[in-house]
Amino acid sequence: MIGSYRASFNEHFSEEKYREFLEKLENGFTKIPFRVAETPIFLPASLKEKLIAAGAEIVALIRQPDFKELTEKSIPENWKVPAENAQPHFLTFDFGICKDEHGELTPKLIEMQGFPSLYGFQALLGETYKAIYSLPEQLTPYFNGIDEAGYIALLKEVVLGDHEAHEVALMDIDAPNQKTAIDFLVTAQYLGIKILSLSDIKKEGKSLYYEQNGERIKLKRIYNRLIFDEIGDNTDLFKDSFDPRDELDIEWITHPNWFYRISKYTMPFLKSEFAPETFFLNQLSSIPSDLENYVLKPLFSFAGMGVIIDVKKEDIEAVADPENWILQRKVNYEPVVQAPDGGVKVEIRLMYLWPEGKEPVLCINLARLSRGKMIGVRYNKDFDWVGGTVGLMEK
């Protein structure tokens, strides 16, 4: 989107360079099962400032004294975890890049999460794009004057706190086989923490531990990457490990309840030029006559599952649990990144770190390029110049 960088990048791009880029990205880690785009995004200062302003409005909502009261019904009764803390440690906000009525680029909020994203991988990704494509030093994926060393130090503060690295573990259901395993490996390299599957963790009383070289090591913190929606009714997974809903002597980074509090559920409370009009379906006074301009989303799903893009009146009337759905005005992505064969749509994820008792800090970003009907891997399988990437900005 910064024209000079885009023109230069496209002129010097080659498939050979792209293969070299992917090889360096995976080297020493693991094969990446999701598509990484051929190019980074070059974010202009005007769009960067709008993203910062949009993010600040959402942070202000989350910091309202009544935010927990507003979002109490967001947490499914069967997934409430005790000992919730006062704040999340991660905030991620997804924005589609559009054009306003003046033809200027502007962000529109798509979704938000109080849950970690690819905080390790994105740092590696930005560094690798710059190295392989010989991009100018003044380009950075970081906000707020942060550099790589400062970013890793802040990530370490958030994840480790006052604990030793061996007392903290990144946990997912089957961590080595997750699609995001490369992020786990990069994070472990940065922070020195263990990567554990749910089955690697055992419970004794209220304590959790793992075994290493025949020794029991007590866990004090879990960097949680497990999404309860993935478990569903398969709670037998907890039998040989532990149930997160029990009273436990453990610190959650971040506490699982925040995954629900900061989510699609939060969207109707946000009134902003950067957020599309959103309604809880059970609070809708009448069905809009221009349904072609709306999308219907279930509250309790992830990765775009269950979303109805071409909404009809019958779809709304057929919903049995309207309190668990939202109707949201569509966001019209603009194909603003110029690939060699045309424009590509963009989504930018702002990624914050929120150290305990301190201020949230906008640190880094994640971006997705798309030519399909929706952003996401499953909708872009047959295209090139799509996939995960990062926005680079001038320092």
C-alpha positions as YAML, in Angstrom:
chain: A
units: angstrom
residues:
- id: 1
  name: MET
  ca: [0.00, 0.00, 0.00]
- id: 2
  name: ILE
  ca: [3.07, 2.24, 0.20]
- id: 3
  name: GLY
  ca: [3.39, 2.45, -3.56]
- id: 4
  name: SER
  ca: [7.17, 2.76, -3.83]
- id: 5
  name: TYR
  ca: [7.86, -0.33, -1.72]
- id: 6
  name: ARG
  ca: [5.14, -2.31, -3.51]
- id: 7
  name: ALA
  ca: [6.44, -1.46, -6.97]
- id: 8
  name: SER
  ca: [10.01, -2.36, -6.02]
- id: 9
  name: PHE
  ca: [8.98, -5.61, -4.31]
- id: 10
  name: ASN
  ca: [6.89, -6.79, -7.27]
- id: 11
  name: GLU
  ca: [9.62, -5.87, -9.75]
- id: 12
  name: HIS
  ca: [12.26, -7.94, -7.92]
- id: 13
  name: PHE
  ca: [10.01, -10.82, -6.82]
- id: 14
  name: SER
  ca: [10.74, -14.35, -8.04]
- id: 15
  name: GLU
  ca: [9.39, -17.79, -7.17]
- id: 16
  name: GLU
  ca: [12.95, -18.79, -6.31]
- id: 17
  name: LYS
  ca: [13.13, -16.03, -3.68]
- id: 18
  name: TYR
  ca: [9.77, -17.13, -2.27]
- id: 19
  name: ARG
  ca: [10.99, -20.73, -1.92]
- id: 20
  name: GLU
  ca: [14.15, -19.46, -0.21]
- id: 21
  name: PHE
  ca: [11.97, -17.41, 2.14]
- id: 22
  name: LEU
  ca: [9.85, -20.43, 3.11]
- id: 23
  name: GLU
  ca: [12.93, -22.61, 3.67]
- id: 24
  name: LYS
  ca: [14.49, -20.03, 5.99]
- id: 25
  name: LEU
  ca: [11.23, -19.57, 7.86]
- id: 26
  name: GLU
  ca: [10.91, -23.29, 8.58]
- id: 27
  name: ASN
  ca: [14.62, -23.95, 9.16]
- id: 28
  name: GLY
  ca: [15.23, -25.40, 12.63]
- id: 29
  name: PHE
  ca: [11.52, -25.47, 13.46]
- id: 30
  name: THR
  ca: [8.91, -27.48, 11.51]
- id: 31
  name: LYS
  ca: [6.99, -27.63, 8.26]
- id: 32
  name: ILE
  ca: [4.33, -24.92, 8.14]
- id: 33
  name: PRO
  ca: [0.91, -26.46, 7.32]
- id: 34
  name: PHE
  ca: [-0.80, -23.15, 6.52]
- id: 35
  name: ARG
  ca: [-0.08, -20.89, 3.56]
- id: 36
  name: VAL
  ca: [2.32, -18.01, 4.11]
- id: 37
  name: ALA
  ca: [1.94, -15.25, 1.53]
- id: 38
  name: GLU
  ca: [4.59, -14.31, -0.99]
- id: 39
  name: THR
  ca: [4.71, -10.74, 0.27]
- id: 40
  name: PRO
  ca: [4.46, -8.58, 3.36]
- id: 41
  name: ILE
  ca: [2.10, -5.58, 3.41]
- id: 42
  name: PHE
  ca: [3.56, -2.09, 3.39]
- id: 43
  name: LEU
  ca: [1.31, -0.06, 5.70]
- id: 44
  name: PRO
  ca: [1.14, 3.71, 5.07]
- id: 45
  name: ALA
  ca: [1.31, 6.07, 8.04]
- id: 46
  name: SER
  ca: [-2.28, 7.28, 7.55]
- id: 47
  name: LEU
  ca: [-3.69, 3.75, 7.82]
- id: 48
  name: LYS
  ca: [-1.37, 2.93, 10.73]
- id: 49
  name: GLU
  ca: [-2.76, 5.92, 12.67]
- id: 50
  name: LYS
  ca: [-6.36, 4.86, 11.99]
- id: 51
  name: LEU
  ca: [-5.59, 1.32, 13.18]
- id: 52
  name: ILE
  ca: [-4.07, 2.70, 16.38]
- id: 53
  name: ALA
  ca: [-7.14, 4.91, 16.95]
- id: 54
  name: ALA
  ca: [-9.54, 2.02, 16.28]
- id: 55
  name: GLY
  ca: [-7.67, -0.25, 18.67]
- id: 56
  name: ALA
  ca: [-7.67, 2.42, 21.38]
- id: 57
  name: GLU
  ca: [-11.48, 2.68, 21.21]
- id: 58
  name: ILE
  ca: [-11.84, -1.06, 21.80]
- id: 59
  name: VAL
  ca: [-9.33, -1.02, 24.66]
- id: 60
  name: ALA
  ca: [-11.35, 1.80, 26.26]
- id: 61
  name: LEU
  ca: [-14.49, -0.37, 26.13]
- id: 62
  name: ILE
  ca: [-12.66, -3.34, 27.71]
- id: 63
  name: ARG
  ca: [-11.36, -1.11, 30.49]
- id: 64
  name: GLN
  ca: [-14.81, 0.18, 31.42]
- id: 65
  name: PRO
  ca: [-15.63, -0.62, 35.09]
- id: 66
  name: ASP
  ca: [-18.79, -2.48, 34.03]
- id: 67
  name: PHE
  ca: [-17.16, -4.58, 31.27]
- id: 68
  name: LYS
  ca: [-17.31, -7.83, 33.23]
- id: 69
  name: GLU
  ca: [-20.97, -7.18, 34.04]
- id: 70
  name: LEU
  ca: [-21.72, -6.51, 30.34]
- id: 71
  name: THR
  ca: [-20.05, -9.73, 29.25]
- id: 72
  name: GLU
  ca: [-21.05, -12.10, 32.05]
- id: 73
  name: LYS
  ca: [-23.43, -14.03, 29.77]
- id: 74
  name: SER
  ca: [-20.70, -14.53, 27.17]
- id: 75
  name: ILE
  ca: [-19.15, -17.44, 29.10]
- id: 76
  name: PRO
  ca: [-20.95, -20.76, 28.54]
- id: 77
  name: GLU
  ca: [-22.03, -22.19, 31.91]
- id: 78
  name: ASN
  ca: [-20.32, -25.50, 31.16]
- id: 79
  name: TRP
  ca: [-16.98, -23.78, 30.45]
- id: 80
  name: LYS
  ca: [-16.66, -21.30, 33.30]
- id: 81
  name: VAL
  ca: [-13.22, -21.54, 34.89]
- id: 82
  name: PRO
  ca: [-12.76, -20.36, 38.51]
- id: 83
  name: ALA
  ca: [-10.26, -17.78, 39.81]
- id: 84
  name: GLU
  ca: [-10.63, -15.36, 36.91]
- id: 85
  name: ASN
  ca: [-8.17, -12.48, 37.14]
- id: 86
  name: ALA
  ca: [-8.86, -8.78, 36.62]
- id: 87
  name: GLN
  ca: [-7.50, -8.45, 33.08]
- id: 88
  name: PRO
  ca: [-6.56, -10.42, 29.97]
- id: 89
  name: HIS
  ca: [-2.88, -10.58, 29.01]
- id: 90
  name: PHE
  ca: [-3.46, -10.62, 25.26]
- id: 91
  name: LEU
  ca: [-5.77, -8.61, 23.01]
- id: 92
  name: THR
  ca: [-6.14, -9.25, 19.29]
- id: 93
  name: PHE
  ca: [-8.39, -7.18, 17.02]
- id: 94
  name: ASP
  ca: [-9.03, -8.10, 13.36]
- id: 95
  name: PHE
  ca: [-9.78, -5.32, 10.86]
- id: 96
  name: GLY
  ca: [-10.75, -5.58, 7.21]
- id: 97
  name: ILE
  ca: [-9.14, -2.85, 5.11]
- id: 98
  name: CYS
  ca: [-11.79, -0.89, 3.22]
- id: 99
  name: LYS
  ca: [-12.27, 2.47, 1.54]
- id: 100
  name: ASP
  ca: [-14.41, 5.21, 3.05]
- id: 101
  name: GLU
  ca: [-16.71, 7.59, 1.18]
- id: 102
  name: HIS
  ca: [-13.69, 9.77, 0.32]
- id: 103
  name: GLY
  ca: [-11.76, 6.87, -1.20]
- id: 104
  name: GLU
  ca: [-9.34, 6.76, 1.76]
- id: 105
  name: LEU
  ca: [-8.19, 3.47, 3.30]
- id: 106
  name: THR
  ca: [-9.87, 2.73, 6.62]
- id: 107
  name: PRO
  ca: [-10.06, -0.26, 8.99]
- id: 108
  name: LYS
  ca: [-13.36, -1.96, 9.89]
- id: 109
  name: LEU
  ca: [-13.51, -4.32, 12.84]
- id: 110
  name: ILE
  ca: [-14.28, -7.96, 12.01]
- id: 111
  name: GLU
  ca: [-13.61, -9.82, 15.26]
- id: 112
  name: MET
  ca: [-11.70, -9.55, 18.54]
- id: 113
  name: GLN
  ca: [-10.23, -11.98, 21.05]
- id: 114
  name: GLY
  ca: [-8.85, -11.91, 24.56]
- id: 115
  name: PHE
  ca: [-6.63, -14.83, 23.62]
- id: 116
  name: PRO
  ca: [-3.08, -15.28, 22.30]
- id: 117
  name: SER
  ca: [-2.29, -15.35, 18.61]
- id: 118
  name: LEU
  ca: [0.99, -16.05, 16.80]
- id: 119
  name: TYR
  ca: [3.03, -13.80, 19.09]
- id: 120
  name: GLY
  ca: [6.23, -15.75, 18.49]
- id: 121
  name: PHE
  ca: [5.85, -16.52, 14.81]
- id: 122
  name: GLN
  ca: [5.00, -12.96, 13.73]
- id: 123
  name: ALA
  ca: [8.32, -11.64, 15.04]
- id: 124
  name: LEU
  ca: [10.18, -14.34, 13.10]
- id: 125
  name: LEU
  ca: [8.04, -13.69, 10.02]
- id: 126
  name: GLY
  ca: [8.82, -9.98, 9.88]
- id: 127
  name: GLU
  ca: [12.53, -10.61, 10.34]
- id: 128
  name: THR
  ca: [12.56, -13.27, 7.61]
- id: 129
  name: TYR
  ca: [10.74, -11.15, 5.02]
- id: 130
  name: LYS
  ca: [13.23, -8.35, 5.58]
- id: 131
  name: ALA
  ca: [16.25, -10.64, 5.39]
- id: 132
  name: ILE
  ca: [15.37, -12.69, 2.30]
- id: 133
  name: TYR
  ca: [13.90, -9.87, 0.24]
- id: 134
  name: SER
  ca: [16.59, -7.33, 1.35]
- id: 135
  name: LEU
  ca: [13.94, -4.86, 2.54]
- id: 136
  name: PRO
  ca: [14.97, -1.45, 3.95]
- id: 137
  name: GLU
  ca: [16.04, -1.31, 7.59]
- id: 138
  name: GLN
  ca: [13.50, 1.44, 8.38]
- id: 139
  name: LEU
  ca: [10.62, -1.03, 7.90]
- id: 140
  name: THR
  ca: [9.33, -2.70, 11.04]
- id: 141
  name: PRO
  ca: [6.37, -4.93, 12.08]
- id: 142
  name: TYR
  ca: [6.37, -3.29, 15.54]
- id: 143
  name: PHE
  ca: [4.38, -0.36, 16.93]
- id: 144
  name: ASN
  ca: [5.25, 2.19, 19.60]
- id: 145
  name: GLY
  ca: [8.97, 2.33, 18.80]
- id: 146
  name: ILE
  ca: [9.45, -1.26, 19.96]
- id: 147
  name: ASP
  ca: [12.29, -3.31, 18.47]
- id: 148
  name: GLU
  ca: [12.74, -7.08, 18.46]
- id: 149
  name: ALA
  ca: [14.68, -7.20, 21.75]
- id: 150
  name: GLY
  ca: [12.14, -4.98, 23.51]
- id: 151
  name: TYR
  ca: [9.28, -7.06, 22.15]
- id: 152
  name: ILE
  ca: [10.72, -10.37, 23.34]
- id: 153
  name: ALA
  ca: [11.45, -8.84, 26.76]
- id: 154
  name: LEU
  ca: [7.81, -7.72, 27.06]
- id: 155
  name: LEU
  ca: [6.52, -11.11, 25.89]
- id: 156
  name: LYS
  ca: [8.72, -12.74, 28.52]
- id: 157
  name: GLU
  ca: [7.36, -10.41, 31.23]
- id: 158
  name: VAL
  ca: [3.77, -11.27, 30.28]
- id: 159
  name: VAL
  ca: [4.21, -15.04, 29.96]
- id: 160
  name: LEU
  ca: [6.74, -15.76, 32.72]
- id: 161
  name: GLY
  ca: [5.93, -13.07, 35.28]
- id: 162
  name: ASP
  ca: [8.09, -13.73, 38.33]
- id: 163
  name: HIS
  ca: [8.48, -17.45, 37.62]
- id: 164
  name: GLU
  ca: [11.33, -19.52, 36.24]
- id: 165
  name: ALA
  ca: [10.95, -20.76, 32.67]
- id: 166
  name: HIS
  ca: [10.69, -24.43, 33.72]
- id: 167
  name: GLU
  ca: [7.69, -23.54, 35.92]
- id: 168
  name: VAL
  ca: [5.73, -22.22, 32.91]
- id: 169
  name: ALA
  ca: [4.38, -24.25, 29.99]
- id: 170
  name: LEU
  ca: [2.64, -23.47, 26.72]
- id: 171
  name: MET
  ca: [-0.29, -25.91, 26.56]
- id: 172
  name: ASP
  ca: [-2.60, -27.13, 23.82]
- id: 173
  name: ILE
  ca: [-4.59, -30.34, 23.31]
- id: 174
  name: ASP
  ca: [-2.01, -32.03, 21.08]
- id: 175
  name: ALA
  ca: [0.63, -29.32, 20.89]
- id: 176
  name: PRO
  ca: [3.18, -30.89, 18.48]
- id: 177
  name: ASN
  ca: [0.48, -31.54, 15.87]
- id: 178
  name: GLN
  ca: [-1.35, -28.22, 15.99]
- id: 179
  name: LYS
  ca: [-1.34, -26.13, 12.81]
- id: 180
  name: THR
  ca: [0.30, -23.38, 14.86]
- id: 181
  name: ALA
  ca: [3.13, -25.64, 16.11]
- id: 182
  name: ILE
  ca: [5.76, -23.40, 14.53]
- id: 183
  name: ASP
  ca: [4.56, -20.53, 16.74]
- id: 184
  name: PHE
  ca: [4.90, -22.79, 19.78]
- id: 185
  name: LEU
  ca: [8.48, -23.69, 18.82]
- id: 186
  name: VAL
  ca: [9.49, -20.09, 18.15]
- id: 187
  name: THR
  ca: [7.93, -19.00, 21.46]
- id: 188
  name: ALA
  ca: [9.77, -21.74, 23.35]
- id: 189
  name: GLN
  ca: [13.03, -20.61, 21.76]
- id: 190
  name: TYR
  ca: [12.41, -16.98, 22.76]
- id: 191
  name: LEU
  ca: [11.25, -17.71, 26.31]
- id: 192
  name: GLY
  ca: [12.75, -21.06, 27.27]
- id: 193
  name: ILE
  ca: [9.40, -22.52, 28.36]
- id: 194
  name: LYS
  ca: [8.10, -26.07, 27.87]
- id: 195
  name: ILE
  ca: [5.59, -27.04, 25.19]
- id: 196
  name: LEU
  ca: [3.11, -29.53, 26.67]
- id: 197
  name: SER
  ca: [0.07, -31.34, 25.39]
- id: 198
  name: LEU
  ca: [-2.87, -31.67, 27.76]
- id: 199
  name: SER
  ca: [-1.96, -35.32, 28.37]
- id: 200
  name: ASP
  ca: [1.57, -34.33, 29.50]
- id: 201
  name: ILE
  ca: [0.17, -32.53, 32.55]
- id: 202
  name: LYS
  ca: [-0.88, -34.44, 35.67]
- id: 203
  name: LYS
  ca: [-2.79, -33.37, 38.75]
- id: 204
  name: GLU
  ca: [-2.10, -34.08, 42.42]
- id: 205
  name: GLY
  ca: [-4.48, -32.37, 44.80]
- id: 206
  name: LYS
  ca: [-4.80, -28.86, 43.38]
- id: 207
  name: SER
  ca: [-1.29, -28.87, 41.93]
- id: 208
  name: LEU
  ca: [-0.29, -29.56, 38.34]
- id: 209
  name: TYR
  ca: [3.02, -31.03, 37.28]
- id: 210
  name: TYR
  ca: [4.88, -32.60, 34.37]
- id: 211
  name: GLU
  ca: [7.70, -35.12, 34.33]
- id: 212
  name: GLN
  ca: [11.16, -34.54, 32.92]
- id: 213
  name: ASN
  ca: [13.99, -37.07, 33.17]
- id: 214
  name: GLY
  ca: [12.05, -38.93, 35.84]
- id: 215
  name: GLU
  ca: [11.56, -35.79, 37.95]
- id: 216
  name: ARG
  ca: [8.22, -34.17, 38.80]
- id: 217
  name: ILE
  ca: [8.24, -30.46, 38.06]
- id: 218
  name: LYS
  ca: [5.43, -28.33, 39.49]
- id: 219
  name: LEU
  ca: [3.74, -25.94, 37.09]
- id: 220
  name: LYS
  ca: [2.97, -22.45, 38.33]
- id: 221
  name: ARG
  ca: [1.70, -20.90, 35.10]
- id: 222
  name: ILE
  ca: [0.07, -22.15, 31.91]
- id: 223
  name: TYR
  ca: [0.40, -20.12, 28.73]
- id: 224
  name: ASN
  ca: [-2.95, -21.35, 27.49]
- id: 225
  name: ARG
  ca: [-3.43, -22.09, 23.78]
- id: 226
  name: LEU
  ca: [-6.26, -24.57, 24.31]
- id: 227
  name: ILE
  ca: [-9.64, -23.46, 22.94]
- id: 228
  name: PHE
  ca: [-12.55, -25.16, 24.72]
- id: 229
  name: ASP
  ca: [-14.65, -25.05, 21.54]
- id: 230
  name: GLU
  ca: [-12.23, -27.60, 20.07]
- id: 231
  name: ILE
  ca: [-12.93, -29.99, 22.94]
- id: 232
  name: GLY
  ca: [-16.70, -29.72, 22.68]
- id: 233
  name: ASP
  ca: [-18.28, -32.69, 24.44]
- id: 234
  name: ASN
  ca: [-15.08, -34.74, 24.39]
- id: 235
  name: THR
  ca: [-14.26, -34.06, 28.03]
- id: 236
  name: ASP
  ca: [-12.79, -37.57, 28.35]
- id: 237
  name: LEU
  ca: [-9.59, -35.81, 27.30]
- id: 238
  name: PHE
  ca: [-9.39, -34.51, 30.89]
- id: 239
  name: LYS
  ca: [-9.49, -37.93, 32.58]
- id: 240
  name: ASP
  ca: [-5.78, -38.66, 32.33]
- id: 241
  name: SER
  ca: [-4.74, -35.06, 32.87]
- id: 242
  name: PHE
  ca: [-6.79, -32.36, 34.62]
- id: 243
  name: ASP
  ca: [-10.03, -30.47, 34.17]
- id: 244
  name: PRO
  ca: [-9.44, -26.70, 33.78]
- id: 245
  name: ARG
  ca: [-12.78, -26.06, 35.50]
- id: 246
  name: ASP
  ca: [-11.52, -27.49, 38.81]
- id: 247
  name: GLU
  ca: [-10.10, -25.38, 41.63]
- id: 248
  name: LEU
  ca: [-6.39, -25.40, 40.80]
- id: 249
  name: ASP
  ca: [-3.20, -23.94, 42.16]
- id: 250
  name: ILE
  ca: [-2.23, -22.46, 38.78]
- id: 251
  name: GLU
  ca: [-1.98, -19.06, 37.08]
- id: 252
  name: TRP
  ca: [-3.53, -18.80, 33.63]
- id: 253
  name: ILE
  ca: [-1.92, -16.66, 30.94]
- id: 254
  name: THR
  ca: [-4.47, -15.70, 29.87]
- id: 255
  name: HIS
  ca: [-7.42, -16.92, 31.92]
- id: 256
  name: PRO
  ca: [-9.79, -18.98, 29.70]
- id: 257
  name: ASN
  ca: [-12.86, -16.86, 30.53]
- id: 258
  name: TRP
  ca: [-11.38, -13.90, 28.62]
- id: 259
  name: PHE
  ca: [-11.62, -15.89, 25.37]
- id: 260
  name: TYR
  ca: [-15.39, -15.51, 25.64]
- id: 261
  name: ARG
  ca: [-15.59, -12.05, 27.18]
- id: 262
  name: ILE
  ca: [-13.59, -10.44, 24.37]
- id: 263
  name: SER
  ca: [-15.10, -12.00, 21.28]
- id: 264
  name: LYS
  ca: [-17.97, -11.59, 18.81]
- id: 265
  name: TYR
  ca: [-20.09, -11.17, 21.96]
- id: 266
  name: THR
  ca: [-18.44, -7.80, 22.59]
- id: 267
  name: MET
  ca: [-19.19, -6.35, 19.14]
- id: 268
  name: PRO
  ca: [-22.74, -5.03, 19.80]
- id: 269
  name: PHE
  ca: [-21.43, -2.89, 22.68]
- id: 270
  name: LEU
  ca: [-18.94, -1.06, 20.46]
- id: 271
  name: LYS
  ca: [-20.14, 2.13, 18.76]
- id: 272
  name: SER
  ca: [-17.39, 3.41, 16.49]
- id: 273
  name: GLU
  ca: [-16.74, 4.56, 12.94]
- id: 274
  name: PHE
  ca: [-14.30, 1.64, 12.79]
- id: 275
  name: ALA
  ca: [-16.87, -1.01, 13.79]
- id: 276
  name: PRO
  ca: [-19.78, -2.29, 11.68]
- id: 277
  name: GLU
  ca: [-23.30, -2.08, 13.12]
- id: 278
  name: THR
  ca: [-23.89, -5.28, 15.10]
- id: 279
  name: PHE
  ca: [-26.97, -6.64, 16.91]
- id: 280
  name: PHE
  ca: [-27.68, -9.57, 19.20]
- id: 281
  name: LEU
  ca: [-30.28, -11.49, 17.22]
- id: 282
  name: ASN
  ca: [-32.63, -11.76, 20.20]
- id: 283
  name: GLN
  ca: [-32.57, -7.94, 20.57]
- id: 284
  name: LEU
  ca: [-33.35, -7.22, 16.92]
- id: 285
  name: SER
  ca: [-36.59, -5.21, 16.77]
- id: 286
  name: SER
  ca: [-37.15, -6.01, 13.08]
- id: 287
  name: ILE
  ca: [-35.33, -7.85, 10.31]
- id: 288
  name: PRO
  ca: [-33.54, -5.37, 8.01]
- id: 289
  name: SER
  ca: [-34.97, -5.16, 4.49]
- id: 290
  name: ASP
  ca: [-31.44, -5.07, 2.99]
- id: 291
  name: LEU
  ca: [-30.23, -8.41, 4.36]
- id: 292
  name: GLU
  ca: [-27.77, -8.68, 1.45]
- id: 293
  name: ASN
  ca: [-25.70, -6.14, 3.42]
- id: 294
  name: TYR
  ca: [-25.49, -8.29, 6.57]
- id: 295
  name: VAL
  ca: [-23.77, -11.44, 7.77]
- id: 296
  name: LEU
  ca: [-25.15, -13.86, 10.39]
- id: 297
  name: LYS
  ca: [-22.64, -15.24, 12.91]
- id: 298
  name: PRO
  ca: [-22.90, -17.75, 15.76]
- id: 299
  name: LEU
  ca: [-21.29, -16.45, 18.95]
- id: 300
  name: PHE
  ca: [-19.76, -19.73, 20.00]
- id: 301
  name: SER
  ca: [-17.71, -20.91, 17.05]
- id: 302
  name: PHE
  ca: [-14.26, -20.17, 15.73]
- id: 303
  name: ALA
  ca: [-12.33, -19.99, 12.42]
- id: 304
  name: GLY
  ca: [-15.42, -18.78, 10.55]
- id: 305
  name: MET
  ca: [-17.44, -21.95, 11.16]
- id: 306
  name: GLY
  ca: [-21.23, -21.56, 10.93]
- id: 307
  name: VAL
  ca: [-21.14, -18.05, 9.45]
- id: 308
  name: ILE
  ca: [-23.92, -17.33, 6.91]
- id: 309
  name: ILE
  ca: [-22.74, -14.76, 4.36]
- id: 310
  name: ASP
  ca: [-25.75, -14.62, 2.04]
- id: 311
  name: VAL
  ca: [-28.40, -14.16, 4.73]
- id: 312
  name: LYS
  ca: [-32.08, -14.72, 4.03]
- id: 313
  name: LYS
  ca: [-35.06, -13.93, 6.24]
- id: 314
  name: GLU
  ca: [-35.68, -17.68, 6.63]
- id: 315
  name: ASP
  ca: [-32.15, -18.14, 8.04]
- id: 316
  name: ILE
  ca: [-32.90, -15.68, 10.83]
- id: 317
  name: GLU
  ca: [-36.33, -17.13, 11.54]
- id: 318
  name: ALA
  ca: [-34.85, -20.64, 11.69]
- id: 319
  name: VAL
  ca: [-32.40, -19.79, 14.49]
- id: 320
  name: ALA
  ca: [-33.52, -21.65, 17.60]
- id: 321
  name: ASP
  ca: [-31.23, -19.78, 20.03]
- id: 322
  name: PRO
  ca: [-31.15, -16.12, 18.87]
- id: 323
  name: GLU
  ca: [-29.36, -15.05, 22.06]
- id: 324
  name: ASN
  ca: [-26.32, -16.94, 20.73]
- id: 325
  name: TRP
  ca: [-26.17, -15.20, 17.33]
- id: 326
  name: ILE
  ca: [-25.32, -11.75, 16.01]
- id: 327
  name: LEU
  ca: [-26.34, -9.97, 12.84]
- id: 328
  name: GLN
  ca: [-23.55, -7.76, 11.57]
- id: 329
  name: ARG
  ca: [-23.37, -5.30, 8.70]
- id: 330
  name: LYS
  ca: [-21.02, -6.63, 6.03]
- id: 331
  name: VAL
  ca: [-17.56, -5.20, 5.68]
- id: 332
  name: ASN
  ca: [-16.57, -4.63, 2.07]
- id: 333
  name: TYR
  ca: [-12.89, -5.37, 1.79]
- id: 334
  name: GLU
  ca: [-11.00, -3.37, -0.81]
- id: 335
  name: PRO
  ca: [-8.40, -5.24, -2.94]
- id: 336
  name: VAL
  ca: [-5.66, -2.76, -2.02]
- id: 337
  name: VAL
  ca: [-2.52, -4.90, -2.30]
- id: 338
  name: GLN
  ca: [-1.31, -5.14, -5.87]
- id: 339
  name: ALA
  ca: [-0.18, -8.64, -6.79]
- id: 340
  name: PRO
  ca: [1.39, -9.13, -10.25]
- id: 341
  name: ASP
  ca: [-2.02, -10.19, -11.58]
- id: 342
  name: GLY
  ca: [-4.41, -7.87, -9.73]
- id: 343
  name: GLY
  ca: [-5.65, -6.63, -6.37]
- id: 344
  name: VAL
  ca: [-5.81, -8.70, -3.18]
- id: 345
  name: LYS
  ca: [-7.96, -8.11, -0.08]
- id: 346
  name: VAL
  ca: [-6.34, -7.53, 3.31]
- id: 347
  name: GLU
  ca: [-7.12, -8.13, 6.97]
- id: 348
  name: ILE
  ca: [-4.89, -6.72, 9.74]
- id: 349
  name: ARG
  ca: [-4.76, -8.10, 13.28]
- id: 350
  name: LEU
  ca: [-3.51, -5.73, 15.97]
- id: 351
  name: MET
  ca: [-1.74, -7.67, 18.75]
- id: 352
  name: TYR
  ca: [-1.40, -6.26, 22.26]
- id: 353
  name: LEU
  ca: [0.50, -7.46, 25.30]
- id: 354
  name: TRP
  ca: [-0.92, -6.53, 28.70]
- id: 355
  name: PRO
  ca: [1.50, -7.10, 31.59]
- id: 356
  name: GLU
  ca: [-0.11, -7.76, 34.96]
- id: 357
  name: GLY
  ca: [-1.15, -4.50, 36.63]
- id: 358
  name: LYS
  ca: [0.22, -2.32, 33.81]
- id: 359
  name: GLU
  ca: [-1.06, -0.74, 30.61]
- id: 360
  name: PRO
  ca: [-1.87, -2.75, 27.45]
- id: 361
  name: VAL
  ca: [0.74, -2.20, 24.73]
- id: 362
  name: LEU
  ca: [0.11, -2.45, 20.99]
- id: 363
  name: CYS
  ca: [3.18, -4.38, 19.87]
- id: 364
  name: ILE
  ca: [3.00, -6.18, 16.55]
- id: 365
  name: ASN
  ca: [0.55, -7.23, 13.86]
- id: 366
  name: LEU
  ca: [-0.58, -10.15, 11.78]
- id: 367
  name: ALA
  ca: [-2.06, -9.81, 8.29]
- id: 368
  name: ARG
  ca: [-3.95, -12.06, 5.90]
- id: 369
  name: LEU
  ca: [-4.24, -11.72, 2.15]
- id: 370
  name: SER
  ca: [-7.31, -13.13, 0.41]
- id: 371
  name: ARG
  ca: [-8.88, -13.48, -3.02]
- id: 372
  name: GLY
  ca: [-11.68, -15.76, -1.82]
- id: 373
  name: LYS
  ca: [-15.16, -14.91, -0.59]
- id: 374
  name: MET
  ca: [-13.90, -14.94, 3.00]
- id: 375
  name: ILE
  ca: [-10.56, -14.39, 4.68]
- id: 376
  name: GLY
  ca: [-9.09, -17.70, 5.83]
- id: 377
  name: VAL
  ca: [-7.12, -20.67, 4.61]
- id: 378
  name: ARG
  ca: [-10.05, -22.86, 3.62]
- id: 379
  name: TYR
  ca: [-11.45, -20.13, 1.35]
- id: 380
  name: ASN
  ca: [-8.18, -19.45, -0.50]
- id: 381
  name: LYS
  ca: [-6.80, -22.90, -1.28]
- id: 382
  name: ASP
  ca: [-6.47, -22.45, -5.03]
- id: 383
  name: PHE
  ca: [-4.88, -18.98, -5.12]
- id: 384
  name: ASP
  ca: [-1.38, -17.53, -4.89]
- id: 385
  name: TRP
  ca: [-0.40, -14.23, -3.24]
- id: 386
  name: VAL
  ca: [-2.73, -15.13, -0.36]
- id: 387
  name: GLY
  ca: [-2.23, -16.36, 3.18]
- id: 388
  name: GLY
  ca: [-0.64, -15.24, 6.41]
- id: 389
  name: THR
  ca: [1.76, -12.32, 6.37]
- id: 390
  name: VAL
  ca: [2.71, -9.21, 8.35]
- id: 391
  name: GLY
  ca: [2.37, -5.46, 7.93]
- id: 392
  name: LEU
  ca: [5.63, -3.51, 7.73]
- id: 393
  name: MET
  ca: [5.66, 0.19, 8.61]
- id: 394
  name: GLU
  ca: [8.25, 2.93, 8.42]
- id: 395
  name: LYS
  ca: [9.88, 3.63, 11.78]
...
